[in-house]
Coordinates of C-alpha atoms in Angstrom, one line a residue:
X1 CA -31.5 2.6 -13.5
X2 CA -30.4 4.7 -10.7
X3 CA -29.3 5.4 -7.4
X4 CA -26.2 6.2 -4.8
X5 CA -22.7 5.4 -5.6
X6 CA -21.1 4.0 -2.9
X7 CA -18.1 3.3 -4.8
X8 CA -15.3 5.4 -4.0
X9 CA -11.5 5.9 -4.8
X10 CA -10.5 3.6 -7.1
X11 CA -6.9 4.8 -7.4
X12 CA -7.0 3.9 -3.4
X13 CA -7.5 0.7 -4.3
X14 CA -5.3 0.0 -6.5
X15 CA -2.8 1.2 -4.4
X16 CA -3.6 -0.7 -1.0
X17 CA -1.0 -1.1 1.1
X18 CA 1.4 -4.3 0.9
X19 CA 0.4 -5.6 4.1
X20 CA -3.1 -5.0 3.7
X21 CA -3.1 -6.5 -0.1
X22 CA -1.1 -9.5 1.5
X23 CA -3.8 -10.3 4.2
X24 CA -6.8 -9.8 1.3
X25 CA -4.7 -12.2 -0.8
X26 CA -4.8 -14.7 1.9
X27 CA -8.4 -14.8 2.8
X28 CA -9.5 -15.3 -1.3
X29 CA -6.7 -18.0 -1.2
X30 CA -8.5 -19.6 1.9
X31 CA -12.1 -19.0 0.5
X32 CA -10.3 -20.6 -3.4
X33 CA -9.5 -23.8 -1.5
X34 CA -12.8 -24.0 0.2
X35 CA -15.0 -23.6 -2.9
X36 CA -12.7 -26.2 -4.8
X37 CA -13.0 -28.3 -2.4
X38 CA -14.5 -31.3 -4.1
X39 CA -14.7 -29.9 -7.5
X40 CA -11.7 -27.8 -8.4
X41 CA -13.3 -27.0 -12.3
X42 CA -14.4 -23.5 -12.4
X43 CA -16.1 -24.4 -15.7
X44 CA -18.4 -26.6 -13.6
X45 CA -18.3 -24.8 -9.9
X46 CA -20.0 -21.7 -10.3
X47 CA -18.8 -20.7 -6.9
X48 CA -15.3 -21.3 -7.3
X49 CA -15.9 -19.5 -10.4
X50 CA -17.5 -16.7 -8.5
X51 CA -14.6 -16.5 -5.8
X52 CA -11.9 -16.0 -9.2
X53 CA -13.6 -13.2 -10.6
X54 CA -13.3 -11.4 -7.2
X55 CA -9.6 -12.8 -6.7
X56 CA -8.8 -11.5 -10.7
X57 CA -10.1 -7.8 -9.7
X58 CA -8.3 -7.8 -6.6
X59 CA -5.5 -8.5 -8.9
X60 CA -4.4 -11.9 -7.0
X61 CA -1.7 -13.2 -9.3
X62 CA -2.8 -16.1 -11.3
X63 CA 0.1 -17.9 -9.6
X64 CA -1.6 -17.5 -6.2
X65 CA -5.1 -18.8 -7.6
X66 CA -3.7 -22.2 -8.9
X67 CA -2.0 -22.9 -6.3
X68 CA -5.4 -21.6 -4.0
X69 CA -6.7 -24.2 -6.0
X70 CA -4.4 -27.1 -5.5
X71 CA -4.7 -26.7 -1.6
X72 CA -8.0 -27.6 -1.7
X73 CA -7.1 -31.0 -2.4
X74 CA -3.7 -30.9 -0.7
X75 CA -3.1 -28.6 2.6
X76 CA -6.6 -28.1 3.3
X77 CA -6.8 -32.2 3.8
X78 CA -9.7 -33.1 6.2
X79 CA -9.6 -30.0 7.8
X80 CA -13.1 -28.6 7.5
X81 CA -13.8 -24.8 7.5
X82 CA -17.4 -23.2 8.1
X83 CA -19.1 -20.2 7.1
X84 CA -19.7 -18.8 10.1
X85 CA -21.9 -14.9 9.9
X86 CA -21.8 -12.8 13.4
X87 CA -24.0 -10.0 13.6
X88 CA -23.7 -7.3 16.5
X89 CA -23.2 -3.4 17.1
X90 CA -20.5 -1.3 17.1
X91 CA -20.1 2.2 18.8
X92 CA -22.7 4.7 18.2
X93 CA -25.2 1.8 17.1
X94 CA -23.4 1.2 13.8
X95 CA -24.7 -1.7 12.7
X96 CA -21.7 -4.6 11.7
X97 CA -22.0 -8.2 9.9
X98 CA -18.8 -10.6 9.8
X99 CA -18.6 -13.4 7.6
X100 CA -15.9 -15.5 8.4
X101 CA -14.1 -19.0 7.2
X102 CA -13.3 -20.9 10.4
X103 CA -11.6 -24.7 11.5
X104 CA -12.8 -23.7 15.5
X105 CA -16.2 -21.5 15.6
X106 CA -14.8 -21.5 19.9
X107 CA -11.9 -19.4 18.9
X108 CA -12.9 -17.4 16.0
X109 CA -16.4 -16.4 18.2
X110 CA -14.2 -15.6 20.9
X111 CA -12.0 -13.5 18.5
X112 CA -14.4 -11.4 17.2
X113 CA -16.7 -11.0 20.6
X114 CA -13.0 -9.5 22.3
X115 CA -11.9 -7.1 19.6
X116 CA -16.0 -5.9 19.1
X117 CA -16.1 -5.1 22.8
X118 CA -12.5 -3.5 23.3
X119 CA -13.9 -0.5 20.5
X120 CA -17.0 -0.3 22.4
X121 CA -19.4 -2.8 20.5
X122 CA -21.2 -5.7 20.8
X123 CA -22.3 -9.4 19.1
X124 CA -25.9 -9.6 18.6
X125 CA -27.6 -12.6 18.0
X126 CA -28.6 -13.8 14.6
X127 CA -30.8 -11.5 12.8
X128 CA -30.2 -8.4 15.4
X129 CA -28.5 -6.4 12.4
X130 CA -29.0 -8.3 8.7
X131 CA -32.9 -6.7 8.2
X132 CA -31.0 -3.6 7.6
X133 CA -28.7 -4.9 5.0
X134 CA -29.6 -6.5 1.3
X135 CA -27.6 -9.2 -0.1
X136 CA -26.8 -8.5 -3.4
X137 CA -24.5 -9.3 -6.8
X138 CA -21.6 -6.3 -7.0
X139 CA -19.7 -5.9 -10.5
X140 CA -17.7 -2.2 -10.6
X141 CA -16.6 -1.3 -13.8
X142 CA -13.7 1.2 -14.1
X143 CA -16.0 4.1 -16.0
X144 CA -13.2 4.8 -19.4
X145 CA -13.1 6.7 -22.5
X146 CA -14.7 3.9 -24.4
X147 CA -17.5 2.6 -22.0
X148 CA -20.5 5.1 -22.0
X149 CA -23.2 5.0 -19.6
X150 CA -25.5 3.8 -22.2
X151 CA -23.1 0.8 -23.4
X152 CA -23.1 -0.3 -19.9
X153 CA -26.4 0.1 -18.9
X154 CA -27.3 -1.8 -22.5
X155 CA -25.1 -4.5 -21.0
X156 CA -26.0 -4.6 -17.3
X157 CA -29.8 -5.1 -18.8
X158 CA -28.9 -8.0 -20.8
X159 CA -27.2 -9.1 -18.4
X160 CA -30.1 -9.3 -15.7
X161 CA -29.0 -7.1 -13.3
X162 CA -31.4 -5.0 -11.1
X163 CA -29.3 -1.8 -11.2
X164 CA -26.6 0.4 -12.7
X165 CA -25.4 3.2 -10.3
X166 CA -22.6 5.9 -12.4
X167 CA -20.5 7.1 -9.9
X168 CA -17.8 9.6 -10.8
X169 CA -14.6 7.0 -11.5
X170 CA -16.9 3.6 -12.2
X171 CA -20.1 1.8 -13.0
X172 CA -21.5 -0.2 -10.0
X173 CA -23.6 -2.8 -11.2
X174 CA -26.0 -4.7 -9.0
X175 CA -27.5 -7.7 -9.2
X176 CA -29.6 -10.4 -7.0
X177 CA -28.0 -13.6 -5.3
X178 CA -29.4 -15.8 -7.8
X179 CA -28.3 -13.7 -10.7
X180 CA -24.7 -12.9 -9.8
X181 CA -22.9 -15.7 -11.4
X182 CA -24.5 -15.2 -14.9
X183 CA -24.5 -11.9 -14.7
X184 CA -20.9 -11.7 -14.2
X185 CA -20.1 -14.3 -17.1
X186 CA -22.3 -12.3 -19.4
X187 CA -19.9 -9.0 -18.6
X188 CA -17.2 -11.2 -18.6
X189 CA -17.9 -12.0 -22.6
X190 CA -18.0 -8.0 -23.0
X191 CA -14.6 -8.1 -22.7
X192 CA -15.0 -6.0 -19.1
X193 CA -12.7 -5.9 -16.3
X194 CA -13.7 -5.7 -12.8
X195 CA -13.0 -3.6 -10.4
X196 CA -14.8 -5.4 -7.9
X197 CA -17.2 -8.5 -8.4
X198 CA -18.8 -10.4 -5.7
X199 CA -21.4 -11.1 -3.2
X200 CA -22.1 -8.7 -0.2
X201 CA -23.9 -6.7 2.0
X202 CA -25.2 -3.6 0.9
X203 CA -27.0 -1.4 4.2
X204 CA -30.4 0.1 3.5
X205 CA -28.9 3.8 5.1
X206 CA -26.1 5.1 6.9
X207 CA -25.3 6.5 9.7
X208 CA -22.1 9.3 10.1
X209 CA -20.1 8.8 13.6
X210 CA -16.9 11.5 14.1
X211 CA -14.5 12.2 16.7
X212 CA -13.7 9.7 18.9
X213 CA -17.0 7.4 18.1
X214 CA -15.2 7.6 14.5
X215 CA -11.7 6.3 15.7
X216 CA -12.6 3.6 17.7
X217 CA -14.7 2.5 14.8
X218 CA -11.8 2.6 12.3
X219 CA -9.7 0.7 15.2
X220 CA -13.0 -2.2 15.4
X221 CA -12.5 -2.5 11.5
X222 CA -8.9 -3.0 11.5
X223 CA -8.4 -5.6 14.0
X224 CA -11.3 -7.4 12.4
X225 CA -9.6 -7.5 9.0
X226 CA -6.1 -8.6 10.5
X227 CA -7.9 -11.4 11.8
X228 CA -7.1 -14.6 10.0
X229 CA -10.7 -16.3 10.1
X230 CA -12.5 -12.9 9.0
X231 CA -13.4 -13.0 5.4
X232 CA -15.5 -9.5 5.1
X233 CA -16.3 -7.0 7.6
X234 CA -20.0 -5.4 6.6
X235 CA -21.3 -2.2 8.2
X236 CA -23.6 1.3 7.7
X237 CA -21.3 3.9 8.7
X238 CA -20.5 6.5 6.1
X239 CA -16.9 6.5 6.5
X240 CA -15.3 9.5 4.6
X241 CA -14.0 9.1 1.3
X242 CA -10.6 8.7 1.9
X243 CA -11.0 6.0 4.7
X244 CA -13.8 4.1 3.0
X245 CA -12.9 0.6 2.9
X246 CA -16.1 -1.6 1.8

């Protein structure tokens, strides 16, 4: 098992902004509610099980998961939020996919078409970009004194995961859609703790953009993530390390 880390700066993460960690907090809560909606048992609803995990290694206080939890049956009411997936281009032909969580697809399309085209991109319509992209299981394991690469490997194989990548600060394992939830229960009973642990979109190469092509980039991602209805912003630039931010 093999391949390119594209896990970087783990101390970065951990130290995310207040504003920034406030806004990632938010969206979880919002996706909590939505996948307890109608079963609020994580022993039961593997994907409200799934959507934990990722809130627990974001380090979203258990305080903010219950009560993520309770909306679902209280705030959220009849309101009825979509999964809605936008596909499109951004400057230099970087390649971007946005998933969102959205009560008015009018507003949230018209959201996401205004800031893509003041940075110099474009929506695309459905299936323009996602051919370049694979959706796959993500579990990053903080790499420690007491975790070797063959203990986790052993693990990650047991576990029925398709990869194992050892970058420099963590394990990245990877897994298929189907496999994910399992697969993350299994590491779970390992005693691990996650850095990271979820569904996304991982693109088949990168391209680099700098200077100004770079900026306005960076500027496309931001607004996109201040955004209330965006859940995760997808793309196959290779942002430098220290900006790197999926």
């Amino acid at each position: 098992m093999s391949g390119h880390s594209k896990w970087h700066n783990i101390q970065a993460k951990k130290g995310k902004a207040d504003a920034a960690r406030g806004r990632l907090f938010t969206k979880i809560g919002r996706e909590i509610a939505v996948a307890a909606k109608g079963n609020p048992n994580p022993a039961t609803n593997s994907k409200l099980a799934d959507v934990i995990a990722k809130a627990k290694a974001a380090n979203m206080p258990n305080d903010n998961i219950e009560r993520s939890i309770k909306r679902a049956a209280g705030e959220l009411g009849d309101r009825e939020f979509k999964e809605l997936t936008y596909e499109g281009y951004g400057v230099g032909g970087a390649a971007v996919i946005i998933s969102t969580l959205t009560d008015n697809n009018n507003r949230t399309a018209g959201d996401v078409r205004a800031i893509m085209s003041k940075c110099g991109g474009a929506l695309g319509t459905t299936g323009s970009v996602s051919y370049m992209f694979d959706n796959k299981g993500l579990i990053v394991v903080e790499r420690t004194a007491g975790l070797s690469e063959d203990d986790i490997t052993e693990y990650a194989m047991d576990a029925g995961a398709d990869d194992v990548v050892a970058a420099e600060d963590a394990f990245e394992i990877y897994t298929s859609v189907s496999a994910f939830s399992e697969a993350r229960k299994y590491l779970e009973g390992k005693g691990l703790t996650f850095l990271q642990a979820e569904l996304t979109m991982i693109p088949q190469s990168k391209i680099v953009l700098d200077g100004e092509k770079l900026e306005s980039f960076r500027k496309m991602l931001d607004k996109l993530e201040e955004n209330d209805d965006v859940q995760n912003v997808y793309h196959n630039v290779d942002l430098p390390d220290d900006e790197e931010e999926e």
